[in-house]
Coordinates of C-alpha atoms in Angstrom, one line a residue:
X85 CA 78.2 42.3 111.4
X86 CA 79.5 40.6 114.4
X87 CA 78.3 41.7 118.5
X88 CA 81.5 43.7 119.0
X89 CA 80.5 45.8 116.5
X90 CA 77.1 46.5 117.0
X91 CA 77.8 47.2 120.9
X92 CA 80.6 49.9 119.4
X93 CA 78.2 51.6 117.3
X94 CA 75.7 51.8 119.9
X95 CA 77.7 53.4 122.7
X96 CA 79.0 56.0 119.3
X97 CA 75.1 57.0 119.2
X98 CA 75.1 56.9 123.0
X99 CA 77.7 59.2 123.2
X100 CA 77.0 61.7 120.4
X101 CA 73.1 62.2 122.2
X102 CA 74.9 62.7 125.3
X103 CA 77.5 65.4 123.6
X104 CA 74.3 67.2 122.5
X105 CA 72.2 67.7 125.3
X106 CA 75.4 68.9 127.2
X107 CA 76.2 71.4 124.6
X108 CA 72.3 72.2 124.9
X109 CA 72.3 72.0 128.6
X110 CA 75.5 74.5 129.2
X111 CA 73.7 77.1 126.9
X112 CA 71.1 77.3 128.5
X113 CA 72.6 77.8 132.0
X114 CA 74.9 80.2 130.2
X115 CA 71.9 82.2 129.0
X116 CA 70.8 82.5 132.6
X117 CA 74.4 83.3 134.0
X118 CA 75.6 86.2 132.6
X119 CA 76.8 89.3 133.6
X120 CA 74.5 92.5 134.4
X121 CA 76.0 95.9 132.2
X122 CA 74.3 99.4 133.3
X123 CA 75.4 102.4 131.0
X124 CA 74.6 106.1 131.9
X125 CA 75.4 107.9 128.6
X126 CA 75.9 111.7 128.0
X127 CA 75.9 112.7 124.0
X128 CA 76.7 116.4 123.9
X129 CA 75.8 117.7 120.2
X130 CA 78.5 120.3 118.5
X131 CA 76.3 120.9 115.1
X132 CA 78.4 124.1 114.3
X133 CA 81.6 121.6 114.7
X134 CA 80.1 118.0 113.3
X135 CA 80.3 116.4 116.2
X136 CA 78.9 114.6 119.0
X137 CA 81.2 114.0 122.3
X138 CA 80.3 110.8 123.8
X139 CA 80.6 109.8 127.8
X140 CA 80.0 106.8 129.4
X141 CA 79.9 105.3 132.6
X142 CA 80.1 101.7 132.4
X143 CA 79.4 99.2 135.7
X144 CA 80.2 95.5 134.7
X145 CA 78.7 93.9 137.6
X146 CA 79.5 89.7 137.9
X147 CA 75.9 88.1 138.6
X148 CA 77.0 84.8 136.3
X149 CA 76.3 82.0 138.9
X150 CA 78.3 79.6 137.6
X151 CA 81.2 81.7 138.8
X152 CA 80.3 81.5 142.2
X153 CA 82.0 80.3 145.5
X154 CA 85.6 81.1 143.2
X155 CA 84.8 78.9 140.6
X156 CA 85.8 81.6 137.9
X157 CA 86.6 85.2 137.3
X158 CA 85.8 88.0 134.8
X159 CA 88.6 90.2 133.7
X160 CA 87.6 91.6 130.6
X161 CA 83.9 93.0 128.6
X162 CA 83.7 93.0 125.3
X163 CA 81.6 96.5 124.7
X164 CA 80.3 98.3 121.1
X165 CA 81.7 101.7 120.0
X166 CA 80.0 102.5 116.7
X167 CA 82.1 102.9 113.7
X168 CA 84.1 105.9 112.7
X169 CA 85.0 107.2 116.2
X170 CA 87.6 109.1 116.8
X171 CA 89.8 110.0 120.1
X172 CA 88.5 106.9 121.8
X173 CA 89.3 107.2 125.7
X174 CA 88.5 104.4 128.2
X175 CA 89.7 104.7 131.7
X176 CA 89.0 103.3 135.1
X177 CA 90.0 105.0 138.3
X178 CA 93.6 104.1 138.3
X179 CA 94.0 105.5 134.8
X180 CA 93.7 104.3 131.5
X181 CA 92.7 100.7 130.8
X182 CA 93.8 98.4 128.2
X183 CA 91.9 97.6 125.1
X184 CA 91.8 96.5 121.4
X185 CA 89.9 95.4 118.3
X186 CA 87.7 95.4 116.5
X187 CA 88.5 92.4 114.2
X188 CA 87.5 90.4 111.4
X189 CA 86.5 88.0 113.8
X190 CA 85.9 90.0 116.3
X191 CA 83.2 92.7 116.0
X192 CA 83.3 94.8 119.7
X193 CA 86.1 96.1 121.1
X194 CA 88.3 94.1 123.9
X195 CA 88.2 96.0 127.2
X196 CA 91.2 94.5 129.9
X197 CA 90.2 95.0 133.5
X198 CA 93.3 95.6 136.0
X199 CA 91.6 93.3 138.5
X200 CA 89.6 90.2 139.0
X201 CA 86.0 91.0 139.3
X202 CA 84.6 87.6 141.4
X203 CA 81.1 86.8 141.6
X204 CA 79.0 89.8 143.5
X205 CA 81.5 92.2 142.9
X206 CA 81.4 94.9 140.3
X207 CA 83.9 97.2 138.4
X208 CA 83.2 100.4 137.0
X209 CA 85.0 102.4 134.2
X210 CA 84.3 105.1 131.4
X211 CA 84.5 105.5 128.1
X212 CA 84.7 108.2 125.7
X213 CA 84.9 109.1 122.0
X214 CA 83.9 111.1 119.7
X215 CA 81.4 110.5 116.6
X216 CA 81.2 112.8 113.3
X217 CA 77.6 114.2 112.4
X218 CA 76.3 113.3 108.7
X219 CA 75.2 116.2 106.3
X220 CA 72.1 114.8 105.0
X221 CA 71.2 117.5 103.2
X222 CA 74.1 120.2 103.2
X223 CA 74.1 122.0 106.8
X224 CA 70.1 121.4 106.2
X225 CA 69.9 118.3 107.7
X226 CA 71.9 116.5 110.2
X227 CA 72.0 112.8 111.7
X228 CA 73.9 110.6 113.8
X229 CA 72.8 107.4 115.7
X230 CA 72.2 106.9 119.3
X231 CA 73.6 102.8 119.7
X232 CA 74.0 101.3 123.0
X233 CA 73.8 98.0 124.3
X234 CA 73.6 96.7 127.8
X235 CA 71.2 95.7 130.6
X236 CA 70.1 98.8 131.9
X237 CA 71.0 102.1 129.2
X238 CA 69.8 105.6 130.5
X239 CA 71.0 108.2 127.7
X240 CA 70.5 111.6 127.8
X241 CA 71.2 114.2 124.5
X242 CA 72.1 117.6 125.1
X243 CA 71.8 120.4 122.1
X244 CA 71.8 124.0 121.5
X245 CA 68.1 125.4 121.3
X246 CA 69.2 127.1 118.1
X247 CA 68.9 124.1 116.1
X248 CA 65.5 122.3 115.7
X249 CA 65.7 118.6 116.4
X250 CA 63.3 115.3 115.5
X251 CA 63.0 113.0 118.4
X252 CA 61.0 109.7 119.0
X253 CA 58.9 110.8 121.8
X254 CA 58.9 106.8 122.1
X255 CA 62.0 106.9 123.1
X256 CA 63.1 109.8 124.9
X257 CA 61.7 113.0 126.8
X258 CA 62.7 116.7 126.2
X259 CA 63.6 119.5 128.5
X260 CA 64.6 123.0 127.8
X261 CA 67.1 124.1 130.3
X262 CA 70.1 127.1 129.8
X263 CA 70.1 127.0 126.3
X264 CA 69.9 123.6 125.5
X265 CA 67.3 121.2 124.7
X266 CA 67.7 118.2 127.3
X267 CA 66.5 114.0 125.7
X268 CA 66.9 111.8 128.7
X269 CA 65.4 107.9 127.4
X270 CA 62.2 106.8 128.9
X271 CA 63.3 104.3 131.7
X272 CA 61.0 101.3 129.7
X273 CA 63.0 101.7 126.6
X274 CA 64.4 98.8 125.3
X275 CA 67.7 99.4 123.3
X276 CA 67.5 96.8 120.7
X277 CA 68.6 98.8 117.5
X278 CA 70.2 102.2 116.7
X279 CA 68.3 105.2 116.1
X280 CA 68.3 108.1 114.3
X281 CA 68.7 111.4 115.7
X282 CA 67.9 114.4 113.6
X283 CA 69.1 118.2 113.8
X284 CA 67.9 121.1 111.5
X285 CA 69.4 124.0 110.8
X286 CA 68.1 127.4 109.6
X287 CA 68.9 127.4 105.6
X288 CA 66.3 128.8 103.1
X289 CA 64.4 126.7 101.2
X290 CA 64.4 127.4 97.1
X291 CA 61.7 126.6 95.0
X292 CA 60.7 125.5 91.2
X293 CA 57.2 124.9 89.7
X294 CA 55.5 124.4 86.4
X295 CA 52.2 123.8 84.8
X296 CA 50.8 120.6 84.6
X297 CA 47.7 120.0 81.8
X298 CA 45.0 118.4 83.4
X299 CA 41.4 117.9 81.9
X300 CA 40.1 121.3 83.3
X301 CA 43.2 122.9 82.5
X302 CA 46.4 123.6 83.8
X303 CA 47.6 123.4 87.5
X304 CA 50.6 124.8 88.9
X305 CA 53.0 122.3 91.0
X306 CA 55.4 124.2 93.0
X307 CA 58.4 121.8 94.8
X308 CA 60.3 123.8 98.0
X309 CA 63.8 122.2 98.1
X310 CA 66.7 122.5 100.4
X311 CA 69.5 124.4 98.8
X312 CA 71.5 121.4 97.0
X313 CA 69.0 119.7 96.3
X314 CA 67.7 120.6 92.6
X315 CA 68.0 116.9 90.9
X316 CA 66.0 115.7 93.9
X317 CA 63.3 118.5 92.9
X318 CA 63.4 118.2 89.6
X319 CA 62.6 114.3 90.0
X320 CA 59.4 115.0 92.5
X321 CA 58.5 117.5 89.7
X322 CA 58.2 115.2 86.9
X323 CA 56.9 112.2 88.9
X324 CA 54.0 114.8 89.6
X325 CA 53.4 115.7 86.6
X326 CA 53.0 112.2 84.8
X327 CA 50.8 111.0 88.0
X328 CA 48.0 113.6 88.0
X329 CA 46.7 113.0 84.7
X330 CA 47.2 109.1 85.3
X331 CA 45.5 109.9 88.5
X332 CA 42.5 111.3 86.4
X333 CA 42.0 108.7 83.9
X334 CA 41.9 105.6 86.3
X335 CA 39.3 107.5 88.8
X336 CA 37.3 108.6 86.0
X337 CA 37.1 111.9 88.5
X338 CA 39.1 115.1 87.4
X339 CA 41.0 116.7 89.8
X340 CA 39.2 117.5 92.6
X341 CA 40.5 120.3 94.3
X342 CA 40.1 123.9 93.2
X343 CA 44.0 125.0 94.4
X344 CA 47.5 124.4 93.2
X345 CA 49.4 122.1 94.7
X346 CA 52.7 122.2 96.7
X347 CA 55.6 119.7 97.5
X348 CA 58.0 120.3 100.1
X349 CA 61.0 118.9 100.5
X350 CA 60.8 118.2 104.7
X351 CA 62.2 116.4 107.6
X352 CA 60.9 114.2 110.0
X353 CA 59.7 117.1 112.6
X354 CA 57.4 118.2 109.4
X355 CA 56.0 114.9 108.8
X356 CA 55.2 113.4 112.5
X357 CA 57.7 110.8 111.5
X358 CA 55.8 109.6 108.3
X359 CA 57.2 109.3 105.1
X360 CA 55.2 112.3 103.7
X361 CA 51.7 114.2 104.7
X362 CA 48.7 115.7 102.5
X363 CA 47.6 119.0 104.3
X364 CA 45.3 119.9 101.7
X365 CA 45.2 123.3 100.6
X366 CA 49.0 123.6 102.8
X367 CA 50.4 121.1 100.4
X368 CA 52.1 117.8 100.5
X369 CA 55.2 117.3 103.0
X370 CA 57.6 115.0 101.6
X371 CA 60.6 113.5 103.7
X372 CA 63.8 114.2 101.9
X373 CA 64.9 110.6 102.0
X374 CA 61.3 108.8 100.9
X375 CA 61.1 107.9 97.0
X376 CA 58.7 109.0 95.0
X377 CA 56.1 105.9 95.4
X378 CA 55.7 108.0 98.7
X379 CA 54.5 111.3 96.8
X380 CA 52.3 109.0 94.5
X381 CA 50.4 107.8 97.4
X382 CA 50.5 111.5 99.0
X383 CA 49.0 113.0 95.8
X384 CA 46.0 110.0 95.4
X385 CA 44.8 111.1 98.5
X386 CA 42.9 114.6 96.8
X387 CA 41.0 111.6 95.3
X388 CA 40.2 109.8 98.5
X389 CA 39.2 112.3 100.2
X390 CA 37.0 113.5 97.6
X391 CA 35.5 109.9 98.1
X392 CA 34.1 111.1 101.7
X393 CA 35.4 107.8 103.1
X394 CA 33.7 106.8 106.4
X395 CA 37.1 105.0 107.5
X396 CA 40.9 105.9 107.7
X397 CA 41.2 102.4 106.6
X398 CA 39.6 103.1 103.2
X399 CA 40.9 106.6 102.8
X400 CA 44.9 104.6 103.0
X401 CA 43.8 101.6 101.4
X402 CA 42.6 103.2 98.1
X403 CA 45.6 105.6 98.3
X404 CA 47.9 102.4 98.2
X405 CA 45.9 100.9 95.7
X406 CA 46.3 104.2 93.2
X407 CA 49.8 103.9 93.8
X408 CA 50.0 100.8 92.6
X409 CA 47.7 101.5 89.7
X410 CA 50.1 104.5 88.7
X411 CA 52.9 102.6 89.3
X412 CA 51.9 99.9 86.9
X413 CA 52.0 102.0 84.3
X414 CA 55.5 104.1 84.9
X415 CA 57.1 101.5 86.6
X416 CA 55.6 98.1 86.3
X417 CA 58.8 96.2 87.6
X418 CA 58.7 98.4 90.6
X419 CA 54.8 98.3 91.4
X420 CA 55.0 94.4 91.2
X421 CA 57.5 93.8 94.1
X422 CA 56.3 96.8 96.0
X423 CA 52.9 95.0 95.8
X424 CA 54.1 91.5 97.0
X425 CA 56.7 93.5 99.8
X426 CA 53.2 95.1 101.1
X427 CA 51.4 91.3 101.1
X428 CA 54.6 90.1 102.7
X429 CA 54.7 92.5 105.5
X430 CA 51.1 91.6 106.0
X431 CA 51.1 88.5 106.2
X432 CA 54.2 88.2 108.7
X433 CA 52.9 90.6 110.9
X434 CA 48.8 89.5 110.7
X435 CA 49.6 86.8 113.8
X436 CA 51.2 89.7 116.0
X437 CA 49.0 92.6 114.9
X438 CA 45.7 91.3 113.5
X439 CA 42.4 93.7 114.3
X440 CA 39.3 94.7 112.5
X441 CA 40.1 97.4 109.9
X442 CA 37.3 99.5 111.1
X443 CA 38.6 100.4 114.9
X444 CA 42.0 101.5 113.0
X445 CA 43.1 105.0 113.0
X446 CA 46.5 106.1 112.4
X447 CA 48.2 107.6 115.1
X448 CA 48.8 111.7 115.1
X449 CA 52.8 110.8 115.5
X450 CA 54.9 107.9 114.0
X451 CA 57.4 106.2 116.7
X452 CA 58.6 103.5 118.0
X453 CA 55.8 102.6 120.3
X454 CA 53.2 102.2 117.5
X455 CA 55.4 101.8 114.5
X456 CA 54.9 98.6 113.8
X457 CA 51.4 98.2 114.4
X458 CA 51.0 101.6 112.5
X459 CA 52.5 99.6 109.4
X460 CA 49.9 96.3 109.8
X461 CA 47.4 98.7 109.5
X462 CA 48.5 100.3 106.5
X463 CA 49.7 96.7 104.9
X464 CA 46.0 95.1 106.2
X465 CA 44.3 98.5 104.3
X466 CA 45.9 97.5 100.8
X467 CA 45.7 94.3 100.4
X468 CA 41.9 94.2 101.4
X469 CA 41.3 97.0 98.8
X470 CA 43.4 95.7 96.1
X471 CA 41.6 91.7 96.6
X472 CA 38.0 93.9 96.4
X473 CA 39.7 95.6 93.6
X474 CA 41.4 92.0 91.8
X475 CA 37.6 90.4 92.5
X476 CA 35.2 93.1 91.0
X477 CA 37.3 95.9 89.0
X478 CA 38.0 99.4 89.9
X479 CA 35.0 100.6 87.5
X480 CA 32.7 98.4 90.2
X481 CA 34.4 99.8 93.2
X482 CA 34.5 103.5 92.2
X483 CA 30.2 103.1 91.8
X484 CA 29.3 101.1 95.0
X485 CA 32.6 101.6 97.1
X486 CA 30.4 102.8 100.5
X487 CA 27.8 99.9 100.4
X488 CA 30.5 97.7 99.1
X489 CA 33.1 98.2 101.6
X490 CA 32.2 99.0 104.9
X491 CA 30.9 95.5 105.9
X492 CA 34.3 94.1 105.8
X493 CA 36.8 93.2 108.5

């Protein structure tokens, strides 16, 4: 290869390095020049009508640095309106400003500014639309989803006190004022993801029940549904009925409580935001939108507690691990990934999460504030019980569980 040659495919290499730390260098100065966006939003909830009316005051404020001493301009903000809104408004002071999209390539909306916003300056506009409310469960159970984006998002939710409502105390506060329950978001909320906002209305439940045979005779399961919702019942029904005998035969303990038992269908104000909730002699509260692994692990838990466990962790982790136990036998396909999903949450979250099982107790509400580490704990519970269980048998476990457990971490 002659010299001429060899000099021309250095300076190529030369000049591809050089390509890629300037592509790396301008992102990074473009991650710390960028403009500031504050939202104040107003949702006002029409649950009689389906509908949520949506205001927002938008400030786009130019604090990108590289755009500084007239170097550049911005004259347009790309901003999120959530799909399926209808009679979308957005106007600045001098009337109604130009905008379009979403696209295939182009996921937010297009908003035109009339004027140049230079470095320093600010422009402020509004938007408005409004969304549809889902029927969960007919005029039972209601949802939309409270989505914004921006630097600084204050959102405040305003319904009619005849409906009841779930809120993540996480996220927001409530006031009752002339009629209407008031959510204004805590100031430290980060908006990251949409969530979920529930509304309830006032229909009757209806109810179904039958006898299950048990080793000292029958019990009675009785399933409370929302009007609508009989298949869903029906299903709960039979998972109940083929789990309490299997529940008997792998703990070797008949059924341990001396009442019926009751299932009802609920929503997340019933269940502190679980997926479902023994109350003993009250019954089991199952979220409408949970599958029925949840009411497996609901109904162990008249076995763990007959255990007397000394910790939550014990009380969840053998729960989980009867779950898994009945699942293996009516759905063995399903118990399998649901097993290796549990080890896989676990181990992704141990690095973030990681504390000894016996300081953990789950919290009396499930939000955004401890949802996560609520889950490591839950996650951290089974898979200690099912390695004691995979190392030594259930048979072992079931005789020395107190001595045998408690030591561990």
């Amino acid at each position: 290869m002659d010299r001429l040659r060899i000099c021309g495919i250095y300076a190529g290499i030369i000049f591809f390095v050089a390509a890629i730390a300037l592509i790396f260098s301008f992102s990074a100065a473009a991650d710390q020049n960028v403009p500031a966006i504050t939202i104040d939003s107003d949702y006002e909830v029409y649950p009689d009508r389906m509908q949520v009316h949506v205001s927002k005051e938008v400030v786009f404020k130019n604090t990108d640095a590289s755009t500084s001493y007239r170097r550049g301009y911005y004259d347009r903000m790309y901003s999120h309106i959530p799909d399926g809104a209808e009679n979308i408004q957005i106007y600045g002071a001098k009337g109604d400003l130009v905008y379009h999209g979403p696209g295939h390539d182009e996921p937010f909306y297009t908003i035109e500014f009339p004027e140049r916003v230079w470095y320093g300056n600010h422009y402020s506009f509004n938007i408005e639309y409004d969304l549809v409310i889902e029927s969960l469960i007919s005029d039972s159970i209601m949802a939309f989803n409270v989505d914004e984006r921006g630097d600084d998002v204050e959102v405040c939710i305003k319904v009619p006190d005849a409906f009841d409502v779930y809120f993540d105390p996480g996220i927001y506060e409530m006031d009752e004022v002339d009629g209407y329950y008031i959510f204004n978001s805590r100031p430290e909320n980060e908006w990251t993801r949409a969530h979920a906002f529930e509304i309830y209305g006032n229909s009757s439940r209806e109810s179904i029940s039958r006898n299950v045979k048990l080793s000292q005779g029958d019990l009675q399961v009785t399933v409370n549904h929302y009007s609508g919702e009989e298949q869903w019942a029906l299903g709960m029904l039979r998972i109940a009925e083929m789990t309490l005998p299997i529940l008997e035969n792998i703990t070797g303990i008949p059924y341990p409580a001396d009442y019926d038992i009751t299932i009802t269908q609920a929503s997340k104000a019933d269940t502190s935001g679980y997926g479902g909730m023994n109350r003993g002699a009250d019954g089991i509260c199952l979220l409408h939108s949970e599958g029925y692994d949840i009411l497996i692990h609901e109904l162990a838990h008249y076995w763990t507690r007959d255990h007397g466990f000394e910790h939550v962790w014990l009380d969840e982790g053998y729960a989980d691990l009867y779950t898994y136990l009945v699942l293996e036998r009516i759905d063995p396909e399903y118990a399998e990934k649901r097993k290796e999903r549990f080890f896989s949450q676990y181990e992704n979250l141990k690095c973030c999460y990681d504390f000894p099982l016996a300081d953990w107790d789950v919290p009396d509400n499930l939000d955004q504030r401890n949802y996560t580490e609520t889950e490591f704990g839950y996650k951290k519970a089974f898979v200690t019980v099912y390695n004691l269980y995979n190392d030594y048998g259930l048979e072992h476990m079931m005789n020395l569980h107190s001595g045998l457990l408690i030591p561990v971490s």
